[in-house]
Coordinates of C-alpha atoms and ligand atoms in Angstrom, one line a residue:
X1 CA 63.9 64.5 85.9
X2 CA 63.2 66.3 89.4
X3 CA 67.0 65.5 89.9
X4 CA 67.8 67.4 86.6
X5 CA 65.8 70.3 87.7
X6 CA 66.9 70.3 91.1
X7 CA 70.5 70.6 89.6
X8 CA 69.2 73.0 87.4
X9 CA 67.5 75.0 90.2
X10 CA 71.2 74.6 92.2
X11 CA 73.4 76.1 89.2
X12 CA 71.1 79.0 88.6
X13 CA 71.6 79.8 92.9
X14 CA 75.5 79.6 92.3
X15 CA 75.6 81.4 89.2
X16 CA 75.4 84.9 90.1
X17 CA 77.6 84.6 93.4
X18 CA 80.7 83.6 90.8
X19 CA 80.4 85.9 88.7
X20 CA 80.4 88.7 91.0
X21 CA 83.4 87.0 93.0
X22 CA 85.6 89.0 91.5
X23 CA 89.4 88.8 91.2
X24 CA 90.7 85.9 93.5
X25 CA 92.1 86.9 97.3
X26 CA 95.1 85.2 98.7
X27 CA 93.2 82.4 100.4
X28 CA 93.9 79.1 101.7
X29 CA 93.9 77.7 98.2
X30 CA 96.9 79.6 97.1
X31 CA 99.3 77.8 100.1
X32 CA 102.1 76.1 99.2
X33 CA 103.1 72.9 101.0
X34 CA 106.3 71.4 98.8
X35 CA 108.9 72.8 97.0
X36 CA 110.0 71.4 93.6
X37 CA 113.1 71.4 92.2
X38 CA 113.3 70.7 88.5
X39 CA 115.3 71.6 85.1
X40 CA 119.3 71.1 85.0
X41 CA 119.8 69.2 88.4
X42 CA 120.7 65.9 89.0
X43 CA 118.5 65.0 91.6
X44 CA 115.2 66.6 90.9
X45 CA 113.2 67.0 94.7
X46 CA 110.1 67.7 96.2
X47 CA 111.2 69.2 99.7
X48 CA 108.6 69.3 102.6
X49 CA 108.6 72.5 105.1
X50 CA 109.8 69.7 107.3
X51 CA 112.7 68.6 105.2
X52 CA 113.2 72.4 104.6
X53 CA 113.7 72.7 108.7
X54 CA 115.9 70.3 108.3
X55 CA 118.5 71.8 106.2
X56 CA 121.4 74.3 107.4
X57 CA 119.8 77.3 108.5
X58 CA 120.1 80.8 106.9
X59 CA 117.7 83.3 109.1
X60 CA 117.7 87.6 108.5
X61 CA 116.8 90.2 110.8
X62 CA 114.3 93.5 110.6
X63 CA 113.7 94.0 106.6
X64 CA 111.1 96.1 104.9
X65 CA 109.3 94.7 101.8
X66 CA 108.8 98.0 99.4
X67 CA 107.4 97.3 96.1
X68 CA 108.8 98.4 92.6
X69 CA 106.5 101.8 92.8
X70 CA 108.3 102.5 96.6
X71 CA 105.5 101.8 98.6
X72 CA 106.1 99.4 101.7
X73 CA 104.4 96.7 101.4
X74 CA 105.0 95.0 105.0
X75 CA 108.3 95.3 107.4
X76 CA 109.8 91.7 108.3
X77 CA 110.9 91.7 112.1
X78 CA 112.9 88.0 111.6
X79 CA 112.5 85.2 109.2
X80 CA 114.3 81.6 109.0
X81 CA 114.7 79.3 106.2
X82 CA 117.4 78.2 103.8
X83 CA 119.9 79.5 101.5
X84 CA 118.6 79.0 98.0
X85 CA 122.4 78.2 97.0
X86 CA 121.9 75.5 99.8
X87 CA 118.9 74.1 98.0
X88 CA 120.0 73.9 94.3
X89 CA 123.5 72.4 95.6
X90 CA 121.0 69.4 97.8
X91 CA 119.6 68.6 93.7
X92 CA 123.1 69.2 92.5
X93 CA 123.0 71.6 89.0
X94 CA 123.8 69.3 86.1
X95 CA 126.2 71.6 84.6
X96 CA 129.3 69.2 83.6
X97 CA 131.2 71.6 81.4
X98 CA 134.1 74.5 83.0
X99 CA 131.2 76.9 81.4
X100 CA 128.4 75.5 82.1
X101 CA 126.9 77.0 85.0
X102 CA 127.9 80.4 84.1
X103 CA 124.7 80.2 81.6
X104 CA 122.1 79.2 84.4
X105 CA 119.3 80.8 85.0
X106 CA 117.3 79.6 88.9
X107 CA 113.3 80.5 88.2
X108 CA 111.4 80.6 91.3
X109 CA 107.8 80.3 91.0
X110 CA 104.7 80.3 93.2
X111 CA 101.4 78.3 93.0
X112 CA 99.4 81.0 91.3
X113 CA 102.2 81.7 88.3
X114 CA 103.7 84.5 90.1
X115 CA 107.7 83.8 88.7
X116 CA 111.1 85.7 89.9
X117 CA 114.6 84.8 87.5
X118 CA 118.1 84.8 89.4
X119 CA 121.4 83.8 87.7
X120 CA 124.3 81.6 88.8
X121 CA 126.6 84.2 88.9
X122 CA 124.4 86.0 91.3
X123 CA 124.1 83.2 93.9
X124 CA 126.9 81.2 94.1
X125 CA 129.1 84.8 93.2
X126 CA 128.0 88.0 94.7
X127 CA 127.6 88.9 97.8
X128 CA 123.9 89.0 96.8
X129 CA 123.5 85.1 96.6
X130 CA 124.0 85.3 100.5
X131 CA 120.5 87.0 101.2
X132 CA 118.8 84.8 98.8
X133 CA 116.8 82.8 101.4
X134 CA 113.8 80.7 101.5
X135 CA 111.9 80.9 104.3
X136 CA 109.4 78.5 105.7
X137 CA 109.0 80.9 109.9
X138 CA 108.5 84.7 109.8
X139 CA 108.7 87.0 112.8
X140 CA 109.1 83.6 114.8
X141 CA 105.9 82.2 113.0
X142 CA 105.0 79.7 110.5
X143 CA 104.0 81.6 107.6
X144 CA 100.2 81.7 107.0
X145 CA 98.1 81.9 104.1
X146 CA 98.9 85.7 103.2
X147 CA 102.7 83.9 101.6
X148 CA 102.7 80.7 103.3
X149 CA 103.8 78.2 103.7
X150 CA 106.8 78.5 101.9
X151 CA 108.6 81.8 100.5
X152 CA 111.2 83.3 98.7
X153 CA 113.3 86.5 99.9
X154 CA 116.7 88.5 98.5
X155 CA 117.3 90.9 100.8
X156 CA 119.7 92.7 99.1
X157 CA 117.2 93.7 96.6
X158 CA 117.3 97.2 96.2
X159 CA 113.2 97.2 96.2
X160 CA 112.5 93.7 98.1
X161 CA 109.0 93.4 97.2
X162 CA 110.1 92.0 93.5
X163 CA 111.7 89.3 94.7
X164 CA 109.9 88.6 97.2
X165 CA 108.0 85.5 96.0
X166 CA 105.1 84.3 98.2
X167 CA 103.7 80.8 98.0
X168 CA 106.9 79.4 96.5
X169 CA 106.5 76.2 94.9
X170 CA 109.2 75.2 92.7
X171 CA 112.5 76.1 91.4
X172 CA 113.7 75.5 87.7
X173 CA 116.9 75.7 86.6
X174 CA 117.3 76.3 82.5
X175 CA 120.0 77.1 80.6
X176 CA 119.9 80.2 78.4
X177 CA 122.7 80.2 76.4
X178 CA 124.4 77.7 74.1
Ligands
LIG1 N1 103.2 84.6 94.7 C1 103.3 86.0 94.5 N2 104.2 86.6 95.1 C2 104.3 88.0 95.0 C3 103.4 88.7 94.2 C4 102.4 87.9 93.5 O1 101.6 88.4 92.8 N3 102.4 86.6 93.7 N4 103.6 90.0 94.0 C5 104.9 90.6 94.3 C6 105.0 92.0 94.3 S1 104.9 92.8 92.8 C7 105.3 92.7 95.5 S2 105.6 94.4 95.4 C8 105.4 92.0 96.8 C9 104.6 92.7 97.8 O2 103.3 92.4 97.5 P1 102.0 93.1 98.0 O3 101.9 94.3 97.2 O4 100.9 92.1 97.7 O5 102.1 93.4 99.4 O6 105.1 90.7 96.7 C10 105.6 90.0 95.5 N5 105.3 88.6 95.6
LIG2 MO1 105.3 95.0 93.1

């Protein structure tokens, strides 16, 4: 009984400081440790950052983030990683037909739902597909908790900040058309 009120006592304290929490801040919670690669390959992964540094390099140089509206959101000085072409060819897309890879579609999402699309034809043939880098070290750093500890960049991108997925987690590859 005193326990129950005790508890009681306890939920009525915590109460009012969720409810005026608010909407949630990039925190600790939202880091991403793995990367996930599921869908249409034939070896689906789960890829540490350490596996990630293991992997052929792909690095960029000065880059400003600007969101869709224009605004900058933060200017890159340098960041490291791994082509995203490199990644998907590591699981292998399970796209036996001549066509078949022409109708893929790469999703890159990030722990809190946060989901970019990219198309095979973009990455594996455009010029685009280059810049389409994952990066795991920013300005010489591992990445922290504001996009850590894993991200997503295509620096082609007319506005950046779009594409610019932080706290990657996983990549699904779908196909979209029959
Ligand atoms: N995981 C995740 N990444 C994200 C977002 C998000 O909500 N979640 N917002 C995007 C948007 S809309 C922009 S413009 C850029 C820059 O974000 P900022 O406005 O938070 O600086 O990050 C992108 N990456
Ligand atoms: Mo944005």
């Amino acid at each position: 009984m005193l326990k129950t009120i005790r508890s009681l006592a306890l939920m009525a304290c915590l109460l009012p400081v969720s409810a005026q929490a608010g909407p949630p801040a990039p925190s600790r919670d939202s880091m991403s440790h793995s990367l996930q690669l599921t869908g249409l390959v034939k070896t689906p992964l789960i890829l540490t950052v350490a596996e990630l540094r293991q992997m052929a390099p792909a690095s960029g140089g000065e880059l400003a983030v600007t969101r869709q509206n224009g605004d900058q959101a933060e200017t890159i000085t340098s960041y490291q990683g791994v082509r995203l072409r490199d990644i998907l060819d590591k699981a292998v897309l399970d796209a036996p037909g001549h066509n078949d890879v022409k109708k893929l579609a790469i999703i890159a999402s990030a722990t809190d739902g946060y989901a970019v699309v990219f198309s095979w034809g973009e990455l594996y043939n455009s010029p685009a597909g280059d810049s389409v880098i994952v990066y795991v070290e920013k300005n010489g750093k591992p990445l922290d908790e504001r996009d850590g500890e894993i991200a997503l960049i295509s620096a082609k991108d007319i506005r950046t900040g779009p594409r610019h997925v932080k706290w990657l987690n996983r990549i699904e590859v779908r196909k979209l058309a029959d």
